[in-house]
Amino acid sequence: TTGIELSIVEDQCLKWILNLMNTWDIPLLVSGTPDGIAALTQRLSNLQRFASAGYHRFDPFESATCDAFRKVLLPRLGKYQYLEQPIAVNDELAKLIFNETAGVYRLIIALWISAQRVALDRPRSDELTLADFAVAAKTYTAPLRPAVQALLSKDPERMAKYEDLLPREGNFWPSFWDRVSR
């Protein structure tokens, strides 16, 4: 009920962001976990600046076949391939990416970049393959695996192991239990 208590480092970071927004005069896009966003909104000065462009919450994609993922994001990501023989953006790729990221935007991007690294690091290779995504998931994004599995399970106990996974909104819990019971 008292809000998130900020450490000195977090408070300095907020002041730096505020200074950046005041002096550079460029738009700033902020992305973060629910508690990170809550920390950023502890100051009226930050809230005023964030409100100028609006607050847009991006929930994870529901499935590998979700239209927003399969027909919007994934085809656009497909344009960003840096090998001579790009991978086909198809249902198999969508399923692999979803299963390794639980549909979380930042994790999808991290896996996409990591798979490109795997392919570029392979000697005498000029193609991006499903195996590159699998290797990237087992190496570069491996530390995320337990949290991804918790998200995919929709099990409140498994998800509760990650304090920053669940939003601290007052109206969150009714919608959370509704989604979990589906």
CSV table of N, CA and C in Angstrom, one decimal:
chain,number,residue,atom,x,y,z
A,1,THR,N,0.8,-1.2,0.0
A,1,THR,CA,0.0,0.0,0.0
A,1,THR,C,0.9,1.3,0.0
A,2,THR,N,2.1,1.2,0.4
A,2,THR,CA,3.0,2.4,0.5
A,2,THR,C,3.7,2.6,-0.8
A,3,GLY,N,3.6,1.6,-1.8
A,3,GLY,CA,4.4,1.8,-3.0
A,3,GLY,C,5.7,1.1,-2.9
A,4,ILE,N,6.4,1.2,-4.1
A,4,ILE,CA,7.7,0.5,-4.1
A,4,ILE,C,8.8,1.5,-3.6
A,5,GLU,N,9.6,0.9,-2.7
A,5,GLU,CA,10.7,1.7,-2.1
A,5,GLU,C,11.9,1.7,-3.1
A,6,LEU,N,12.4,2.8,-3.5
A,6,LEU,CA,13.5,2.8,-4.4
A,6,LEU,C,14.8,2.9,-3.7
A,7,SER,N,15.8,2.2,-4.2
A,7,SER,CA,17.2,2.3,-3.7
A,7,SER,C,17.8,3.6,-4.2
A,8,ILE,N,18.9,3.9,-3.7
A,8,ILE,CA,19.6,5.1,-4.2
A,8,ILE,C,20.0,5.0,-5.6
A,9,VAL,N,20.4,3.8,-6.0
A,9,VAL,CA,20.8,3.6,-7.4
A,9,VAL,C,19.6,3.8,-8.3
A,10,GLU,N,18.5,3.2,-8.0
A,10,GLU,CA,17.2,3.3,-8.8
A,10,GLU,C,16.8,4.8,-8.8
A,11,ASP,N,16.9,5.5,-7.7
A,11,ASP,CA,16.5,6.9,-7.7
A,11,ASP,C,17.4,7.7,-8.6
A,12,GLN,N,18.7,7.4,-8.6
A,12,GLN,CA,19.7,8.1,-9.5
A,12,GLN,C,19.4,7.8,-11.0
A,13,CYS,N,19.0,6.6,-11.2
A,13,CYS,CA,18.6,6.2,-12.6
A,13,CYS,C,17.4,6.9,-13.1
A,14,LEU,N,16.4,7.1,-12.2
A,14,LEU,CA,15.2,7.8,-12.6
A,14,LEU,C,15.5,9.3,-12.9
A,15,LYS,N,16.4,9.8,-12.0
A,15,LYS,CA,16.8,11.2,-12.3
A,15,LYS,C,17.6,11.4,-13.6
A,16,TRP,N,18.4,10.4,-13.9
A,16,TRP,CA,19.1,10.4,-15.2
A,16,TRP,C,18.2,10.3,-16.3
A,17,ILE,N,17.2,9.5,-16.3
A,17,ILE,CA,16.2,9.3,-17.3
A,17,ILE,C,15.4,10.7,-17.5
A,18,LEU,N,15.1,11.3,-16.4
A,18,LEU,CA,14.4,12.6,-16.4
A,18,LEU,C,15.3,13.6,-17.1
A,19,ASN,N,16.5,13.7,-16.7
A,19,ASN,CA,17.5,14.6,-17.3
A,19,ASN,C,17.6,14.4,-18.8
A,20,LEU,N,17.7,13.1,-19.2
A,20,LEU,CA,17.8,12.7,-20.6
A,20,LEU,C,16.6,13.2,-21.4
A,21,MET,N,15.4,13.0,-20.8
A,21,MET,CA,14.2,13.5,-21.5
A,21,MET,C,14.1,15.0,-21.6
A,22,ASN,N,14.6,15.7,-20.6
A,22,ASN,CA,14.6,17.1,-20.6
A,22,ASN,C,15.6,17.8,-21.5
A,23,THR,N,16.8,17.2,-21.7
A,23,THR,CA,17.9,17.8,-22.4
A,23,THR,C,18.0,17.3,-23.9
A,24,TRP,N,17.7,16.0,-24.1
A,24,TRP,CA,17.9,15.5,-25.5
A,24,TRP,C,16.7,15.8,-26.4
A,25,ASP,N,15.6,16.0,-25.8
A,25,ASP,CA,14.4,16.4,-26.6
A,25,ASP,C,14.1,15.3,-27.6
A,26,ILE,N,14.2,14.1,-27.2
A,26,ILE,CA,13.8,13.0,-28.1
A,26,ILE,C,12.8,12.1,-27.4
A,27,PRO,N,12.0,11.4,-28.2
A,27,PRO,CA,11.1,10.4,-27.5
A,27,PRO,C,11.8,9.3,-26.9
A,28,LEU,N,11.3,8.8,-25.8
A,28,LEU,CA,11.9,7.7,-25.0
A,28,LEU,C,10.9,6.6,-24.9
A,29,LEU,N,11.2,5.4,-25.3
A,29,LEU,CA,10.4,4.3,-25.2
A,29,LEU,C,10.9,3.4,-24.0
A,30,VAL,N,10.1,3.2,-23.0
A,30,VAL,CA,10.5,2.4,-21.8
A,30,VAL,C,9.8,1.1,-21.8
A,31,SER,N,10.6,0.0,-21.6
A,31,SER,CA,10.0,-1.3,-21.6
A,31,SER,C,10.5,-2.0,-20.3
A,32,GLY,N,9.6,-2.7,-19.6
A,32,GLY,CA,10.1,-3.4,-18.4
A,32,GLY,C,9.1,-4.3,-17.8
A,33,THR,N,9.5,-4.9,-16.7
A,33,THR,CA,8.6,-5.8,-16.0
A,33,THR,C,7.6,-4.9,-15.2
A,34,PRO,N,6.6,-5.5,-14.7
A,34,PRO,CA,5.6,-4.7,-14.0
A,34,PRO,C,6.2,-3.9,-12.8
A,35,ASP,N,7.1,-4.5,-12.0
A,35,ASP,CA,7.6,-3.8,-10.9
A,35,ASP,C,8.6,-2.7,-11.4
A,36,GLY,N,9.2,-2.9,-12.5
A,36,GLY,CA,10.1,-1.9,-13.1
A,36,GLY,C,9.3,-0.7,-13.5
A,37,ILE,N,8.2,-0.9,-14.2
A,37,ILE,CA,7.4,0.2,-14.7
A,37,ILE,C,6.8,0.9,-13.4
A,38,ALA,N,6.4,0.1,-12.4
A,38,ALA,CA,5.9,0.7,-11.2
A,38,ALA,C,6.9,1.7,-10.6
A,39,ALA,N,8.2,1.2,-10.6
A,39,ALA,CA,9.2,2.1,-10.0
A,39,ALA,C,9.4,3.4,-10.8
A,40,LEU,N,9.3,3.2,-12.1
A,40,LEU,CA,9.4,4.4,-13.0
A,40,LEU,C,8.3,5.4,-12.8
A,41,THR,N,7.2,5.0,-12.3
A,41,THR,CA,6.0,5.8,-12.2
A,41,THR,C,5.8,6.3,-10.8
A,42,GLN,N,6.8,6.3,-10.0
A,42,GLN,CA,6.7,6.8,-8.6
A,42,GLN,C,6.8,8.3,-8.5
A,43,ARG,N,7.3,8.9,-9.6
A,43,ARG,CA,7.4,10.4,-9.6
A,43,ARG,C,6.4,11.0,-10.5
A,44,LEU,N,5.8,12.1,-10.1
A,44,LEU,CA,4.8,12.8,-11.0
A,44,LEU,C,5.5,13.3,-12.2
A,45,SER,N,6.8,13.8,-12.1
A,45,SER,CA,7.5,14.3,-13.2
A,45,SER,C,7.7,13.2,-14.3
A,46,ASN,N,8.0,12.0,-13.9
A,46,ASN,CA,8.1,10.9,-14.9
A,46,ASN,C,6.7,10.6,-15.5
A,47,LEU,N,5.7,10.5,-14.6
A,47,LEU,CA,4.4,10.2,-15.1
A,47,LEU,C,3.9,11.2,-16.2
A,48,GLN,N,4.2,12.5,-15.9
A,48,GLN,CA,3.8,13.5,-16.9
A,48,GLN,C,4.4,13.3,-18.2
A,49,ARG,N,5.7,12.9,-18.2
A,49,ARG,CA,6.4,12.7,-19.5
A,49,ARG,C,5.9,11.4,-20.2
A,50,PHE,N,5.7,10.4,-19.4
A,50,PHE,CA,5.2,9.1,-20.0
A,50,PHE,C,3.8,9.3,-20.6
A,51,ALA,N,3.0,10.1,-19.9
A,51,ALA,CA,1.6,10.3,-20.3
A,51,ALA,C,1.5,11.1,-21.6
A,52,SER,N,2.6,11.8,-22.0
A,52,SER,CA,2.5,12.6,-23.3
A,52,SER,C,2.3,11.6,-24.5
A,53,ALA,N,2.9,10.5,-24.4
A,53,ALA,CA,2.7,9.5,-25.5
A,53,ALA,C,1.8,8.4,-25.1
A,54,GLY,N,1.5,8.3,-23.9
A,54,GLY,CA,0.6,7.2,-23.4
A,54,GLY,C,1.3,6.0,-22.9
A,55,TYR,N,0.6,5.3,-22.1
A,55,TYR,CA,1.1,4.0,-21.6
A,55,TYR,C,0.5,2.9,-22.4
A,56,HIS,N,1.3,2.1,-22.9
A,56,HIS,CA,0.8,1.0,-23.7
A,56,HIS,C,1.3,-0.4,-23.1
A,57,ARG,N,0.4,-1.1,-22.6
A,57,ARG,CA,0.8,-2.4,-22.0
A,57,ARG,C,0.7,-3.5,-23.1
A,58,PHE,N,1.8,-4.2,-23.2
A,58,PHE,CA,1.9,-5.3,-24.2
A,58,PHE,C,1.9,-6.6,-23.4
A,59,ASP,N,0.8,-7.3,-23.4
A,59,ASP,CA,0.8,-8.6,-22.8
A,59,ASP,C,1.5,-9.6,-23.7
A,60,PRO,N,2.0,-10.7,-23.1
A,60,PRO,CA,2.6,-11.7,-24.0
A,60,PRO,C,1.5,-12.3,-24.9
A,61,PHE,N,2.0,-12.8,-26.0
A,61,PHE,CA,1.1,-13.4,-27.0
A,61,PHE,C,0.5,-14.7,-26.4
A,62,GLU,N,-0.7,-15.0,-26.7
A,62,GLU,CA,-1.4,-16.1,-26.1
A,62,GLU,C,-0.9,-17.5,-26.6
A,63,SER,N,-0.5,-17.5,-27.9
A,63,SER,CA,-0.1,-18.8,-28.5
A,63,SER,C,0.7,-18.5,-29.7
A,64,ALA,N,1.3,-19.6,-30.3
A,64,ALA,CA,2.1,-19.5,-31.5
A,64,ALA,C,1.2,-19.2,-32.7
A,65,THR,N,-0.1,-19.4,-32.6
A,65,THR,CA,-1.0,-19.1,-33.7
A,65,THR,C,-1.8,-17.8,-33.5
A,66,CYS,N,-1.5,-17.1,-32.5
A,66,CYS,CA,-2.2,-15.8,-32.3
A,66,CYS,C,-1.9,-14.9,-33.5
A,67,ASP,N,-2.9,-14.3,-34.0
A,67,ASP,CA,-2.7,-13.5,-35.2
A,67,ASP,C,-1.7,-12.3,-35.1
A,68,ALA,N,-1.7,-11.7,-33.9
A,68,ALA,CA,-0.8,-10.6,-33.7
A,68,ALA,C,0.7,-11.1,-33.7
A,69,PHE,N,0.9,-12.3,-33.3
A,69,PHE,CA,2.3,-12.9,-33.3
A,69,PHE,C,2.6,-13.5,-34.7
A,70,ARG,N,1.7,-14.3,-35.2
A,70,ARG,CA,1.9,-15.1,-36.4
A,70,ARG,C,1.8,-14.3,-37.7
A,71,LYS,N,0.9,-13.3,-37.7
A,71,LYS,CA,0.7,-12.6,-38.9
A,71,LYS,C,1.2,-11.1,-38.9
A,72,VAL,N,1.6,-10.7,-37.7
A,72,VAL,CA,2.1,-9.3,-37.6
A,72,VAL,C,3.6,-9.3,-37.2
A,73,LEU,N,3.9,-9.7,-36.0
A,73,LEU,CA,5.3,-9.5,-35.5
A,73,LEU,C,6.2,-10.4,-36.3
A,74,LEU,N,5.9,-11.7,-36.4
A,74,LEU,CA,6.9,-12.7,-36.9
A,74,LEU,C,7.2,-12.4,-38.4
A,75,PRO,N,6.3,-12.0,-39.2
A,75,PRO,CA,6.6,-11.7,-40.6
A,75,PRO,C,7.6,-10.4,-40.7
A,76,ARG,N,7.3,-9.5,-39.8
A,76,ARG,CA,8.2,-8.3,-39.7
A,76,ARG,C,9.6,-8.7,-39.3
A,77,LEU,N,9.7,-9.5,-38.3
A,77,LEU,CA,11.0,-10.0,-37.8
A,77,LEU,C,11.7,-10.7,-38.9
A,78,GLY,N,10.9,-11.5,-39.7
A,78,GLY,CA,11.5,-12.2,-40.8
A,78,GLY,C,12.3,-11.4,-41.8
A,79,LYS,N,12.0,-10.1,-41.9
A,79,LYS,CA,12.7,-9.2,-42.8
A,79,LYS,C,14.1,-8.9,-42.2
A,80,TYR,N,14.4,-9.2,-41.0
A,80,TYR,CA,15.7,-8.9,-40.4
A,80,TYR,C,16.5,-10.1,-40.2
A,81,GLN,N,17.0,-10.6,-41.3
A,81,GLN,CA,17.8,-11.8,-41.4
A,81,GLN,C,19.1,-11.4,-42.1
A,82,TYR,N,20.2,-11.8,-41.5
A,82,TYR,CA,21.5,-11.3,-42.0
A,82,TYR,C,22.3,-12.4,-42.7
A,83,LEU,N,21.7,-13.5,-43.2
A,83,LEU,CA,22.4,-14.5,-43.8
A,83,LEU,C,21.8,-14.6,-45.3
A,84,GLU,N,22.6,-15.2,-46.1
A,84,GLU,CA,22.3,-15.3,-47.5
A,84,GLU,C,21.0,-16.1,-47.8
A,85,GLN,N,20.8,-17.1,-47.0
A,85,GLN,CA,19.6,-18.0,-47.1
A,85,GLN,C,18.8,-17.8,-45.8
A,86,PRO,N,17.8,-17.0,-45.9
A,86,PRO,CA,17.0,-16.7,-44.7
A,86,PRO,C,16.1,-17.9,-44.4
A,87,ILE,N,15.6,-18.0,-43.1
A,87,ILE,CA,14.7,-19.1,-42.7
A,87,ILE,C,13.3,-18.7,-43.1
A,88,ALA,N,12.5,-19.7,-43.5
A,88,ALA,CA,11.1,-19.4,-43.9
A,88,ALA,C,10.3,-19.1,-42.6
A,89,VAL,N,9.5,-18.1,-42.6
A,89,VAL,CA,8.7,-17.7,-41.5
A,89,VAL,C,7.4,-18.6,-41.6
A,90,ASN,N,7.4,-19.7,-40.9
A,90,ASN,CA,6.3,-20.6,-41.0
A,90,ASN,C,5.8,-21.0,-39.6
A,91,ASP,N,4.8,-21.9,-39.6
A,91,ASP,CA,4.2,-22.4,-38.3
A,91,ASP,C,5.2,-23.1,-37.4
A,92,GLU,N,6.1,-23.8,-38.0
A,92,GLU,CA,7.1,-24.5,-37.2
A,92,GLU,C,8.0,-23.6,-36.5
A,93,LEU,N,8.5,-22.5,-37.2
A,93,LEU,CA,9.3,-21.5,-36.6
A,93,LEU,C,8.5,-20.8,-35.5
A,94,ALA,N,7.3,-20.4,-35.8
A,94,ALA,CA,6.4,-19.7,-34.8
A,94,ALA,C,6.3,-20.5,-33.5
A,95,LYS,N,6.0,-21.8,-33.7
A,95,LYS,CA,5.9,-22.7,-32.5
A,95,LYS,C,7.2,-22.8,-31.7
A,96,LEU,N,8.3,-22.9,-32.3
A,96,LEU,CA,9.6,-23.0,-31.6
A,96,LEU,C,9.8,-21.7,-30.9
A,97,ILE,N,9.6,-20.6,-31.5
A,97,ILE,CA,9.9,-19.3,-30.9
A,97,ILE,C,8.9,-19.1,-29.7
A,98,PHE,N,7.7,-19.4,-29.9
A,98,PHE,CA,6.7,-19.3,-28.8
A,98,PHE,C,7.1,-20.2,-27.6
A,99,ASN,N,7.4,-21.4,-27.8
A,99,ASN,CA,7.8,-22.3,-26.8
A,99,ASN,C,9.0,-21.9,-26.0
A,100,GLU,N,9.9,-21.2,-26.7
A,100,GLU,CA,11.1,-20.7,-26.0
A,100,GLU,C,11.0,-19.4,-25.4
A,101,THR,N,9.9,-18.7,-25.6
A,101,THR,CA,9.8,-17.3,-25.1
A,101,THR,C,8.5,-17.0,-24.3
A,102,ALA,N,7.6,-17.9,-24.4
A,102,ALA,CA,6.2,-17.8,-23.8
A,102,ALA,C,5.5,-16.6,-24.4
A,103,GLY,N,5.9,-16.1,-25.6
A,103,GLY,CA,5.2,-15.0,-26.2
A,103,GLY,C,5.6,-13.7,-25.7
A,104,VAL,N,6.6,-13.5,-24.9
A,104,VAL,CA,7.1,-12.3,-24.3
A,104,VAL,C,7.9,-11.5,-25.4
A,105,TYR,N,7.5,-10.3,-25.7
A,105,TYR,CA,8.1,-9.6,-26.8
A,105,TYR,C,9.6,-9.5,-26.7
A,106,ARG,N,10.1,-9.0,-25.5
A,106,ARG,CA,11.6,-8.9,-25.4
A,106,ARG,C,12.3,-10.2,-25.5
A,107,LEU,N,11.7,-11.3,-25.1
A,107,LEU,CA,12.4,-12.6,-25.2
A,107,LEU,C,12.4,-13.0,-26.6
A,108,ILE,N,11.3,-12.7,-27.4
A,108,ILE,CA,11.2,-13.1,-28.8
A,108,ILE,C,12.4,-12.4,-29.5
A,109,ILE,N,12.5,-11.1,-29.3
A,109,ILE,CA,13.6,-10.4,-29.9
A,109,ILE,C,15.0,-10.9,-29.5
A,110,ALA,N,15.2,-11.2,-28.2
A,110,ALA,CA,16.4,-11.7,-27.7
A,110,ALA,C,16.8,-13.0,-28.4
A,111,LEU,N,15.8,-13.9,-28.6
A,111,LEU,CA,16.0,-15.2,-29.2
A,111,LEU,C,16.3,-15.0,-30.7
A,112,TRP,N,15.6,-14.1,-31.3
A,112,TRP,CA,15.8,-13.8,-32.8
A,112,TRP,C,17.2,-13.4,-33.0
A,113,ILE,N,17.7,-12.4,-32.2
A,113,ILE,CA,19.1,-11.9,-32.3
A,113,ILE,C,20.1,-13.1,-32.0
A,114,SER,N,19.8,-13.8,-31.0
A,114,SER,CA,20.7,-14.9,-30.6
A,114,SER,C,20.8,-16.0,-31.7
A,115,ALA,N,19.7,-16.3,-32.3
A,115,ALA,CA,19.8,-17.3,-33.4
A,115,ALA,C,20.6,-16.8,-34.6
A,116,GLN,N,20.5,-15.5,-34.9
A,116,GLN,CA,21.4,-15.0,-35.9
A,116,GLN,C,22.8,-15.1,-35.5
A,117,ARG,N,23.2,-14.8,-34.3
A,117,ARG,CA,24.5,-15.0,-33.8
A,117,ARG,C,25.0,-16.4,-34.0
A,118,VAL,N,24.2,-17.3,-33.6
A,118,VAL,CA,24.6,-18.7,-33.7
A,118,VAL,C,24.9,-19.1,-35.2
A,119,ALA,N,24.0,-18.6,-36.1
A,119,ALA,CA,24.2,-18.9,-37.5
A,119,ALA,C,25.5,-18.2,-38.0
A,120,LEU,N,25.7,-17.0,-37.7
A,120,LEU,CA,26.9,-16.2,-38.1
A,120,LEU,C,28.2,-16.8,-37.6
A,121,ASP,N,28.1,-17.4,-36.4
A,121,ASP,CA,29.3,-17.9,-35.8
A,121,ASP,C,29.7,-19.3,-36.4
A,122,ARG,N,28.8,-19.9,-37.0
A,122,ARG,CA,29.0,-21.3,-37.6
A,122,ARG,C,29.9,-21.1,-38.8
A,123,PRO,N,31.0,-21.9,-38.9
A,123,PRO,CA,31.9,-21.8,-40.0
A,123,PRO,C,31.2,-22.1,-41.3
A,124,ARG,N,31.6,-21.4,-42.3
A,124,ARG,CA,31.1,-21.6,-43.7
A,124,ARG,C,29.6,-21.8,-43.8
A,125,SER,N,28.9,-21.0,-43.1
A,125,SER,CA,27.4,-21.1,-43.1
A,125,SER,C,26.8,-19.8,-43.7
A,126,ASP,N,25.8,-20.0,-44.5
A,126,ASP,CA,25.1,-18.8,-45.0
A,126,ASP,C,23.6,-18.9,-44.9
A,127,GLU,N,23.2,-19.8,-44.0
A,127,GLU,CA,21.7,-19.9,-43.8
A,127,GLU,C,21.3,-19.9,-42.3
A,128,LEU,N,20.1,-19.4,-42.0
A,128,LEU,CA,19.5,-19.4,-40.7
A,128,LEU,C,18.6,-20.6,-40.7
A,129,THR,N,18.7,-21.4,-39.6
A,129,THR,CA,17.9,-22.7,-39.5
A,129,THR,C,17.2,-22.7,-38.2
A,130,LEU,N,16.2,-23.7,-38.1
A,130,LEU,CA,15.5,-23.9,-36.8
A,130,LEU,C,16.5,-24.4,-35.8
A,131,ALA,N,17.5,-25.1,-36.2
A,131,ALA,CA,18.5,-25.6,-35.2
A,131,ALA,C,19.3,-24.4,-34.6
A,132,ASP,N,19.4,-23.3,-35.3
A,132,ASP,CA,20.1,-22.1,-34.8
A,132,ASP,C,19.2,-21.5,-33.6
A,133,PHE,N,17.9,-21.6,-33.8
A,133,PHE,CA,17.0,-21.1,-32.7
A,133,PHE,C,17.1,-22.0,-31.5
A,134,ALA,N,17.2,-23.3,-31.8
A,134,ALA,CA,17.3,-24.3,-30.7
A,134,ALA,C,18.6,-24.1,-29.9
A,135,VAL,N,19.7,-23.9,-30.6
A,135,VAL,CA,21.0,-23.7,-30.0
A,135,VAL,C,21.0,-22.4,-29.2
A,136,ALA,N,20.4,-21.4,-29.8
A,136,ALA,CA,20.4,-20.1,-29.1
A,136,ALA,C,19.6,-20.2,-27.8
A,137,ALA,N,18.5,-20.9,-27.8
A,137,ALA,CA,17.7,-21.1,-26.6
A,137,ALA,C,18.4,-21.9,-25.6
A,138,LYS,N,19.3,-22.8,-26.0
A,138,LYS,CA,20.0,-23.7,-25.0
A,138,LYS,C,21.3,-23.0,-24.5
A,139,THR,N,21.7,-21.9,-25.1
A,139,THR,CA,22.9,-21.2,-24.7
A,139,THR,C,22.6,-19.8,-24.3
A,140,TYR,N,22.4,-18.9,-25.2
A,140,TYR,CA,22.2,-17.5,-24.9
A,140,TYR,C,21.0,-17.1,-24.0
A,141,THR,N,19.9,-17.8,-24.3
A,141,THR,CA,18.7,-17.4,-23.5
A,141,THR,C,18.4,-18.5,-22.5
A,142,ALA,N,19.3,-19.4,-22.3
A,142,ALA,CA,19.1,-20.5,-21.3
A,142,ALA,C,18.7,-20.1,-19.9
A,143,PRO,N,19.3,-19.0,-19.4
A,143,PRO,CA,18.9,-18.6,-18.0
A,143,PRO,C,17.4,-18.2,-17.9
A,144,LEU,N,16.8,-17.9,-19.0
A,144,LEU,CA,15.4,-17.5,-18.9
A,144,LEU,C,14.4,-18.7,-18.9
A,145,ARG,N,15.0,-19.9,-19.2
A,145,ARG,CA,14.1,-21.1,-19.4
A,145,ARG,C,13.2,-21.4,-18.2
A,146,PRO,N,13.6,-21.3,-16.9
A,146,PRO,CA,12.7,-21.6,-15.8
A,146,PRO,C,11.5,-20.6,-15.8
A,147,ALA,N,11.8,-19.4,-16.0
A,147,ALA,CA,10.7,-18.4,-16.0
A,147,ALA,C,9.8,-18.6,-17.2
A,148,VAL,N,10.3,-18.9,-18.3
A,148,VAL,CA,9.5,-19.1,-19.5
A,148,VAL,C,8.6,-20.3,-19.3
A,149,GLN,N,9.2,-21.4,-18.7
A,149,GLN,CA,8.4,-22.6,-18.3
A,149,GLN,C,7.3,-22.2,-17.4
A,150,ALA,N,7.6,-21.4,-16.4
A,150,ALA,CA,6.5,-21.0,-15.4
A,150,ALA,C,5.4,-20.2,-16.1
A,151,LEU,N,5.8,-19.3,-17.0
A,151,LEU,CA,4.8,-18.6,-17.8
A,151,LEU,C,3.9,-19.5,-18.6
A,152,LEU,N,4.6,-20.4,-19.3
A,152,LEU,CA,3.8,-21.4,-20.2
A,152,LEU,C,2.9,-22.3,-19.4
A,153,SER,N,3.3,-22.6,-18.2
A,153,SER,CA,2.5,-23.5,-17.3
A,153,SER,C,1.2,-22.8,-16.8
A,154,LYS,N,1.2,-21.4,-16.7
A,154,LYS,CA,0.2,-20.6,-16.1
A,154,LYS,C,-0.2,-21.1,-14.7
A,155,ASP,N,0.8,-21.7,-14.0
A,155,ASP,CA,0.7,-22.2,-12.7
A,155,ASP,C,1.1,-21.0,-11.7
A,156,PRO,N,0.1,-20.5,-10.9
A,156,PRO,CA,0.4,-19.4,-10.0
A,156,PRO,C,1.6,-19.7,-9.1
A,157,GLU,N,1.7,-20.9,-8.6
A,157,GLU,CA,2.8,-21.2,-7.7
A,157,GLU,C,4.2,-21.1,-8.4
A,158,ARG,N,4.3,-21.6,-9.6
A,158,ARG,CA,5.5,-21.5,-10.3
A,158,ARG,C,5.8,-20.1,-10.7
A,159,MET,N,4.8,-19.3,-11.1
A,159,MET,CA,5.0,-17.9,-11.5
A,159,MET,C,5.3,-17.1,-10.3
A,160,ALA,N,4.8,-17.4,-9.1
A,160,ALA,CA,5.1,-16.6,-7.9
A,160,ALA,C,6.6,-16.7,-7.5
A,161,LYS,N,7.4,-17.6,-8.0
A,161,LYS,CA,8.8,-17.7,-7.7
A,161,LYS,C,9.5,-16.5,-8.3
A,162,TYR,N,8.9,-15.7,-9.2
A,162,TYR,CA,9.5,-14.6,-9.8
A,162,TYR,C,8.8,-13.3,-9.4
A,163,GLU,N,9.3,-12.6,-8.4
A,163,GLU,CA,8.6,-11.5,-7.8
A,163,GLU,C,8.2,-10.4,-8.8
A,164,ASP,N,9.0,-10.3,-9.9
A,164,ASP,CA,8.7,-9.2,-10.9
A,164,ASP,C,7.8,-9.7,-12.0
A,165,LEU,N,7.4,-10.9,-12.0
A,165,LEU,CA,6.6,-11.5,-13.0
A,165,LEU,C,5.1,-11.0,-13.0
A,166,LEU,N,4.6,-10.8,-11.8
A,166,LEU,CA,3.2,-10.5,-11.7
A,166,LEU,C,3.0,-9.0,-11.4
A,167,PRO,N,2.1,-8.3,-12.2
A,167,PRO,CA,1.9,-6.9,-11.9
A,167,PRO,C,1.3,-6.7,-10.5
A,168,ARG,N,1.5,-5.5,-10.0
A,168,ARG,CA,1.0,-5.1,-8.7
A,168,ARG,C,-0.2,-4.3,-8.8
A,169,GLU,N,-1.0,-4.4,-9.8
A,169,GLU,CA,-2.2,-3.6,-10.0
A,169,GLU,C,-3.3,-4.2,-9.1
A,170,GLY,N,-4.1,-3.3,-8.6
A,170,GLY,CA,-5.2,-3.7,-7.8
A,170,GLY,C,-6.3,-4.6,-8.5
A,171,ASN,N,-6.5,-4.3,-9.8
A,171,ASN,CA,-7.5,-5.1,-10.5
A,171,ASN,C,-6.9,-6.2,-11.3
A,172,PHE,N,-5.6,-6.5,-11.0
A,172,PHE,CA,-4.9,-7.6,-11.8
A,172,PHE,C,-5.4,-9.0,-11.4
A,173,TRP,N,-5.6,-9.2,-10.1
A,173,TRP,CA,-5.8,-10.6,-9.6
A,173,TRP,C,-7.1,-11.2,-10.2
A,174,PRO,N,-8.2,-10.5,-10.2
A,174,PRO,CA,-9.4,-11.1,-10.8
A,174,PRO,C,-9.2,-11.5,-12.3
A,175,SER,N,-8.5,-10.7,-13.1
A,175,SER,CA,-8.3,-11.1,-14.5
A,175,SER,C,-7.2,-12.2,-14.6
A,176,PHE,N,-6.3,-12.2,-13.6
A,176,PHE,CA,-5.3,-13.3,-13.6
A,176,PHE,C,-5.9,-14.6,-13.4
A,177,TRP,N,-6.8,-14.7,-12.4
A,177,TRP,CA,-7.4,-16.0,-12.1
A,177,TRP,C,-8.3,-16.4,-13.2
A,178,ASP,N,-8.9,-15.5,-13.9
A,178,ASP,CA,-9.8,-15.8,-15.0
A,178,ASP,C,-9.0,-16.4,-16.1
A,179,ARG,N,-7.8,-15.8,-16.4
A,179,ARG,CA,-6.9,-16.4,-17.5
A,179,ARG,C,-6.3,-17.7,-17.1
A,180,VAL,N,-5.9,-17.9,-15.9
A,180,VAL,CA,-5.3,-19.2,-15.4
A,180,VAL,C,-6.4,-20.3,-15.5
A,181,SER,N,-7.6,-20.0,-15.2
A,181,SER,CA,-8.7,-21.0,-15.1
A,181,SER,C,-9.1,-21.5,-16.5
A,182,ARG,N,-8.7,-20.7,-17.6
A,182,ARG,CA,-9.1,-21.1,-18.9
A,182,ARG,C,-8.4,-22.4,-19.4
